[in-house]
Amino acid sequence: HLPSFPPRQFLPRTYRRPASPLKPTIRVVILQLVFHLLSFSPPAIQPKKQPQRVRSEMVNASSTAKATPQTIWVTCFVPMKWEMWDPDVKELRDTSGGCDNGTTTTFVMNDGSSFPMTLSNVVENKSVDFTGCMFGGMLKAEGRVKIEVVDESTSRIDYRFVLGGVGGSIISIFMKKAIVHGTEEGLKNMVRLSEAAEKK
């Protein structure tokens, strides 16, 4: 319904038509919009979150042995009977060859589980790595042995073992002491066997 007004000739001079009730509302909206635009600041750019790394348990152990690198190598690694120095391994099964790059074998653990392994970084009398995984990569293991000459009758053995993957991180939480103990005992056995062989 539009408002009706008296003809102009009957309006007193001081009379003013009432302002449209919509104009103040529009004016307020416009002012609010301008204020909003002036006070607007773009949201801060959040740094991209880096994917969380799966925790790995790494154990490093070192010792010296009264034996030459040749004696250590021939005694502990060439026979491919690593169960004689690794306290957690019952036997090596289905071994494809000697202690060489690319050789595959299966570590049969004391608890009955089997862990396929592949040898790499094999340098005679100096180094050997073994790596493997289970459950589609959910559980990973990596071992590294390095042998260095100290003097004519003494060598240094560095043994590193890493248990990784999602399964490895869970095992590390509950069995950290056992992992450390197995690595350290393995190194002690290398030293003991090598020193005994050196005396023969």
Short mmCIF file of N, CA, C and O in Angstrom, two decimals, residues 49-128:
data_model
loop_
_atom_site.label_atom_id
_atom_site.label_comp_id
_atom_site.label_asym_id
_atom_site.label_seq_id
_atom_site.Cartn_x
_atom_site.Cartn_y
_atom_site.Cartn_z
N LYS A 49 51.27 -28.90 7.21
CA LYS A 49 51.73 -29.87 8.19
C LYS A 49 52.53 -30.96 7.49
O LYS A 49 52.12 -31.51 6.47
N GLN A 50 53.68 -31.24 8.07
CA GLN A 50 54.51 -32.30 7.55
C GLN A 50 53.98 -33.64 8.04
O GLN A 50 53.56 -33.76 9.18
N PRO A 51 53.99 -34.63 7.19
CA PRO A 51 53.53 -35.95 7.64
C PRO A 51 54.41 -36.47 8.75
O PRO A 51 55.64 -36.34 8.71
N GLN A 52 53.80 -37.05 9.76
CA GLN A 52 54.55 -37.56 10.89
C GLN A 52 55.31 -38.80 10.48
O GLN A 52 54.79 -39.69 9.82
N ARG A 53 56.56 -38.84 10.89
CA ARG A 53 57.36 -39.99 10.59
C ARG A 53 57.09 -41.10 11.61
O ARG A 53 56.89 -40.84 12.79
N VAL A 54 57.14 -42.28 11.07
CA VAL A 54 56.96 -43.42 11.96
C VAL A 54 58.24 -43.60 12.77
O VAL A 54 59.35 -43.61 12.24
N ARG A 55 58.06 -43.76 14.05
CA ARG A 55 59.20 -43.87 14.94
C ARG A 55 59.95 -45.18 14.69
O ARG A 55 59.37 -46.23 14.49
N SER A 56 61.30 -45.11 14.69
CA SER A 56 62.14 -46.29 14.54
C SER A 56 63.03 -46.43 15.76
O SER A 56 63.42 -45.43 16.38
N GLU A 57 63.32 -47.66 16.09
CA GLU A 57 64.22 -47.93 17.21
C GLU A 57 65.59 -48.29 16.65
O GLU A 57 65.74 -49.29 15.94
N MET A 58 66.60 -47.46 16.95
CA MET A 58 67.94 -47.69 16.45
C MET A 58 68.87 -47.97 17.62
O MET A 58 68.87 -47.25 18.62
N VAL A 59 69.66 -49.03 17.48
CA VAL A 59 70.63 -49.39 18.51
C VAL A 59 72.01 -49.42 17.87
O VAL A 59 72.21 -50.09 16.84
N ASN A 60 72.96 -48.71 18.45
CA ASN A 60 74.34 -48.71 17.99
C ASN A 60 75.22 -49.30 19.08
O ASN A 60 75.15 -48.89 20.24
N ALA A 61 76.04 -50.25 18.69
CA ALA A 61 76.96 -50.87 19.65
C ALA A 61 78.33 -51.01 18.99
O ALA A 61 78.44 -51.28 17.79
N SER A 62 79.37 -50.80 19.77
CA SER A 62 80.74 -50.88 19.26
C SER A 62 81.63 -51.60 20.27
O SER A 62 81.40 -51.51 21.49
N SER A 63 82.62 -52.29 19.75
CA SER A 63 83.55 -52.99 20.64
C SER A 63 84.83 -53.29 19.86
O SER A 63 84.83 -53.28 18.62
N THR A 64 85.89 -53.57 20.59
CA THR A 64 87.14 -54.01 19.96
C THR A 64 87.32 -55.50 20.20
O THR A 64 86.81 -56.04 21.19
N ALA A 65 88.01 -56.13 19.30
CA ALA A 65 88.27 -57.57 19.41
C ALA A 65 89.74 -57.82 19.13
O ALA A 65 90.34 -57.22 18.24
N LYS A 66 90.31 -58.73 19.89
CA LYS A 66 91.70 -59.13 19.69
C LYS A 66 91.74 -60.14 18.54
O LYS A 66 92.04 -61.32 18.72
N ALA A 67 91.41 -59.63 17.37
CA ALA A 67 91.39 -60.46 16.17
C ALA A 67 91.51 -59.57 14.95
O ALA A 67 91.14 -58.39 14.99
N THR A 68 92.00 -60.12 13.86
CA THR A 68 92.12 -59.36 12.62
C THR A 68 90.76 -59.31 11.92
O THR A 68 89.89 -60.15 12.15
N PRO A 69 90.56 -58.33 11.03
CA PRO A 69 89.31 -58.29 10.26
C PRO A 69 89.07 -59.58 9.48
O PRO A 69 87.92 -60.02 9.35
N GLN A 70 90.14 -60.19 8.96
CA GLN A 70 89.99 -61.43 8.21
C GLN A 70 89.41 -62.55 9.08
O GLN A 70 88.52 -63.29 8.66
N THR A 71 89.90 -62.63 10.33
CA THR A 71 89.42 -63.66 11.24
C THR A 71 87.95 -63.42 11.59
O THR A 71 87.14 -64.35 11.63
N ILE A 72 87.61 -62.17 11.86
CA ILE A 72 86.21 -61.83 12.19
C ILE A 72 85.29 -62.19 11.04
O ILE A 72 84.23 -62.79 11.22
N TRP A 73 85.71 -61.85 9.84
CA TRP A 73 84.88 -62.07 8.65
C TRP A 73 84.65 -63.56 8.39
O TRP A 73 83.52 -64.00 8.19
N VAL A 74 85.75 -64.31 8.41
CA VAL A 74 85.65 -65.74 8.12
C VAL A 74 84.90 -66.48 9.20
O VAL A 74 84.16 -67.44 8.92
N THR A 75 85.03 -66.04 10.44
CA THR A 75 84.40 -66.74 11.56
C THR A 75 82.91 -66.43 11.66
O THR A 75 82.09 -67.35 11.83
N CYS A 76 82.53 -65.16 11.54
CA CYS A 76 81.15 -64.75 11.85
C CYS A 76 80.23 -64.63 10.64
O CYS A 76 79.01 -64.79 10.79
N PHE A 77 80.79 -64.38 9.44
CA PHE A 77 79.91 -64.04 8.32
C PHE A 77 80.00 -64.99 7.13
O PHE A 77 78.97 -65.30 6.52
N VAL A 78 81.18 -65.44 6.78
CA VAL A 78 81.31 -66.30 5.61
C VAL A 78 80.49 -67.59 5.72
O VAL A 78 79.83 -67.98 4.74
N PRO A 79 80.44 -68.27 6.86
CA PRO A 79 79.67 -69.53 6.93
C PRO A 79 78.17 -69.35 6.76
O PRO A 79 77.45 -70.34 6.56
N MET A 80 77.66 -68.13 6.84
CA MET A 80 76.21 -67.86 6.77
C MET A 80 75.45 -68.68 7.81
O MET A 80 74.36 -69.21 7.56
N LYS A 81 76.04 -68.77 8.97
CA LYS A 81 75.38 -69.38 10.13
C LYS A 81 75.38 -68.33 11.25
O LYS A 81 76.00 -68.50 12.29
N TRP A 82 74.66 -67.28 10.99
CA TRP A 82 74.70 -66.14 11.89
C TRP A 82 74.00 -66.40 13.21
O TRP A 82 74.12 -65.62 14.15
N GLU A 83 73.28 -67.49 13.30
CA GLU A 83 72.63 -67.84 14.57
C GLU A 83 73.66 -68.09 15.67
O GLU A 83 73.33 -68.05 16.86
N MET A 84 74.91 -68.36 15.28
CA MET A 84 75.92 -68.63 16.30
C MET A 84 76.34 -67.36 17.04
O MET A 84 76.92 -67.44 18.12
N TRP A 85 76.01 -66.19 16.47
CA TRP A 85 76.31 -64.96 17.21
C TRP A 85 75.07 -64.11 17.50
O TRP A 85 75.10 -63.28 18.41
N ASP A 86 73.99 -64.30 16.75
CA ASP A 86 72.76 -63.53 17.01
C ASP A 86 71.86 -64.32 17.97
O ASP A 86 71.33 -65.38 17.61
N PRO A 87 71.66 -63.83 19.19
CA PRO A 87 70.91 -64.58 20.20
C PRO A 87 69.42 -64.69 19.90
O PRO A 87 68.74 -65.54 20.50
N ASP A 88 68.90 -63.87 18.98
CA ASP A 88 67.46 -63.90 18.68
C ASP A 88 67.13 -64.79 17.49
O ASP A 88 65.95 -65.00 17.19
N VAL A 89 68.15 -65.30 16.80
CA VAL A 89 67.94 -66.10 15.60
C VAL A 89 68.20 -67.58 15.90
O VAL A 89 69.25 -67.94 16.44
N LYS A 90 67.25 -68.41 15.51
CA LYS A 90 67.38 -69.86 15.68
C LYS A 90 68.21 -70.47 14.56
O LYS A 90 69.07 -71.32 14.79
N GLU A 91 67.95 -70.02 13.32
CA GLU A 91 68.70 -70.52 12.18
C GLU A 91 68.46 -69.63 10.97
O GLU A 91 67.48 -68.86 10.93
N LEU A 92 69.35 -69.75 9.98
CA LEU A 92 69.16 -69.12 8.68
C LEU A 92 68.69 -70.20 7.72
O LEU A 92 69.34 -71.25 7.59
N ARG A 93 67.58 -69.93 7.04
CA ARG A 93 66.97 -70.94 6.18
C ARG A 93 66.83 -70.40 4.76
O ARG A 93 66.67 -69.20 4.55
N ASP A 94 66.88 -71.31 3.79
CA ASP A 94 66.70 -70.97 2.37
C ASP A 94 67.70 -69.91 1.91
O ASP A 94 67.34 -68.96 1.18
N THR A 95 68.94 -70.04 2.32
CA THR A 95 69.98 -69.09 1.93
C THR A 95 70.39 -69.33 0.49
O THR A 95 70.71 -70.46 0.10
N SER A 96 70.40 -68.26 -0.31
CA SER A 96 70.63 -68.40 -1.76
C SER A 96 72.10 -68.44 -2.14
O SER A 96 72.44 -68.79 -3.28
N GLY A 97 72.99 -68.06 -1.23
CA GLY A 97 74.41 -68.04 -1.57
C GLY A 97 75.26 -67.69 -0.37
O GLY A 97 74.81 -67.78 0.78
N GLY A 98 76.50 -67.28 -0.65
CA GLY A 98 77.41 -66.90 0.41
C GLY A 98 77.18 -65.47 0.87
O GLY A 98 76.17 -64.83 0.53
N CYS A 99 78.15 -64.96 1.60
CA CYS A 99 78.05 -63.58 2.11
C CYS A 99 78.43 -62.62 0.99
O CYS A 99 79.56 -62.11 0.93
N ASP A 100 77.46 -62.36 0.11
CA ASP A 100 77.68 -61.51 -1.06
C ASP A 100 76.49 -60.60 -1.27
O ASP A 100 75.39 -60.87 -0.76
N ASN A 101 76.70 -59.56 -2.04
CA ASN A 101 75.60 -58.65 -2.38
C ASN A 101 74.49 -59.41 -3.09
O ASN A 101 74.73 -60.19 -4.02
N GLY A 102 73.25 -59.18 -2.64
CA GLY A 102 72.10 -59.78 -3.28
C GLY A 102 71.70 -61.12 -2.73
O GLY A 102 70.63 -61.65 -3.10
N THR A 103 72.50 -61.70 -1.86
CA THR A 103 72.13 -62.99 -1.28
C THR A 103 70.89 -62.82 -0.41
O THR A 103 70.78 -61.87 0.37
N THR A 104 69.96 -63.74 -0.56
CA THR A 104 68.74 -63.71 0.25
C THR A 104 68.74 -64.88 1.21
O THR A 104 69.28 -65.95 0.92
N THR A 105 68.12 -64.67 2.35
CA THR A 105 68.00 -65.71 3.36
C THR A 105 66.81 -65.39 4.25
O THR A 105 66.24 -64.29 4.16
N THR A 106 66.44 -66.32 5.07
CA THR A 106 65.34 -66.11 6.00
C THR A 106 65.82 -66.34 7.42
O THR A 106 66.35 -67.42 7.72
N PHE A 107 65.67 -65.32 8.24
CA PHE A 107 66.00 -65.46 9.66
C PHE A 107 64.80 -66.13 10.35
O PHE A 107 63.72 -65.56 10.39
N VAL A 108 65.04 -67.33 10.85
CA VAL A 108 64.00 -67.99 11.65
C VAL A 108 64.27 -67.62 13.10
O VAL A 108 65.29 -67.98 13.67
N MET A 109 63.35 -66.84 13.68
CA MET A 109 63.56 -66.31 15.01
C MET A 109 63.24 -67.37 16.07
O MET A 109 62.61 -68.39 15.81
N ASN A 110 63.69 -67.10 17.29
CA ASN A 110 63.47 -68.03 18.39
C ASN A 110 61.99 -68.24 18.69
O ASN A 110 61.59 -69.29 19.20
N ASP A 111 61.16 -67.24 18.37
CA ASP A 111 59.73 -67.36 18.65
C ASP A 111 58.98 -68.07 17.52
O ASP A 111 57.76 -68.19 17.55
N GLY A 112 59.72 -68.52 16.48
CA GLY A 112 59.10 -69.25 15.39
C GLY A 112 58.77 -68.40 14.17
O GLY A 112 58.44 -68.95 13.11
N SER A 113 58.82 -67.08 14.29
CA SER A 113 58.52 -66.21 13.15
C SER A 113 59.68 -66.23 12.16
O SER A 113 60.82 -66.55 12.50
N SER A 114 59.38 -65.88 10.89
CA SER A 114 60.39 -65.87 9.83
C SER A 114 60.53 -64.48 9.26
O SER A 114 59.53 -63.81 8.98
N PHE A 115 61.77 -64.05 9.07
CA PHE A 115 62.04 -62.70 8.58
C PHE A 115 62.94 -62.78 7.35
O PHE A 115 64.13 -63.05 7.46
N PRO A 116 62.39 -62.58 6.13
CA PRO A 116 63.22 -62.59 4.91
C PRO A 116 64.22 -61.44 4.93
O PRO A 116 63.87 -60.30 5.27
N MET A 117 65.47 -61.73 4.54
CA MET A 117 66.53 -60.73 4.54
C MET A 117 67.30 -60.77 3.23
O MET A 117 67.40 -61.82 2.58
N THR A 118 67.86 -59.62 2.88
CA THR A 118 68.72 -59.49 1.70
C THR A 118 70.01 -58.80 2.11
O THR A 118 69.98 -57.79 2.82
N LEU A 119 71.15 -59.32 1.65
CA LEU A 119 72.45 -58.74 1.99
C LEU A 119 72.82 -57.66 0.97
O LEU A 119 72.53 -57.78 -0.22
N SER A 120 73.47 -56.62 1.45
CA SER A 120 73.94 -55.54 0.58
C SER A 120 75.16 -54.88 1.23
O SER A 120 75.51 -55.18 2.38
N ASN A 121 75.79 -53.98 0.47
CA ASN A 121 76.97 -53.25 0.96
C ASN A 121 78.02 -54.22 1.50
O ASN A 121 78.68 -53.96 2.50
N VAL A 122 78.15 -55.35 0.81
CA VAL A 122 79.11 -56.36 1.26
C VAL A 122 80.50 -56.04 0.72
O VAL A 122 80.71 -55.98 -0.50
N VAL A 123 81.42 -55.80 1.63
CA VAL A 123 82.82 -55.59 1.29
C VAL A 123 83.63 -56.54 2.17
O VAL A 123 83.58 -56.44 3.40
N GLU A 124 84.32 -57.45 1.55
CA GLU A 124 85.03 -58.50 2.28
C GLU A 124 85.93 -57.91 3.37
O GLU A 124 86.70 -56.97 3.13
N ASN A 125 85.81 -58.45 4.57
CA ASN A 125 86.60 -58.06 5.74
C ASN A 125 86.28 -56.65 6.26
O ASN A 125 86.96 -56.17 7.16
N LYS A 126 85.25 -56.02 5.68
CA LYS A 126 84.97 -54.64 6.08
C LYS A 126 83.52 -54.37 6.48
O LYS A 126 83.27 -53.73 7.50
N SER A 127 82.55 -54.83 5.69
CA SER A 127 81.17 -54.45 6.00
C SER A 127 80.15 -55.39 5.37
O SER A 127 80.42 -56.04 4.36
N VAL A 128 78.96 -55.43 5.99
CA VAL A 128 77.83 -56.14 5.45
C VAL A 128 76.56 -55.56 6.05
O VAL A 128 76.51 -55.26 7.24
#
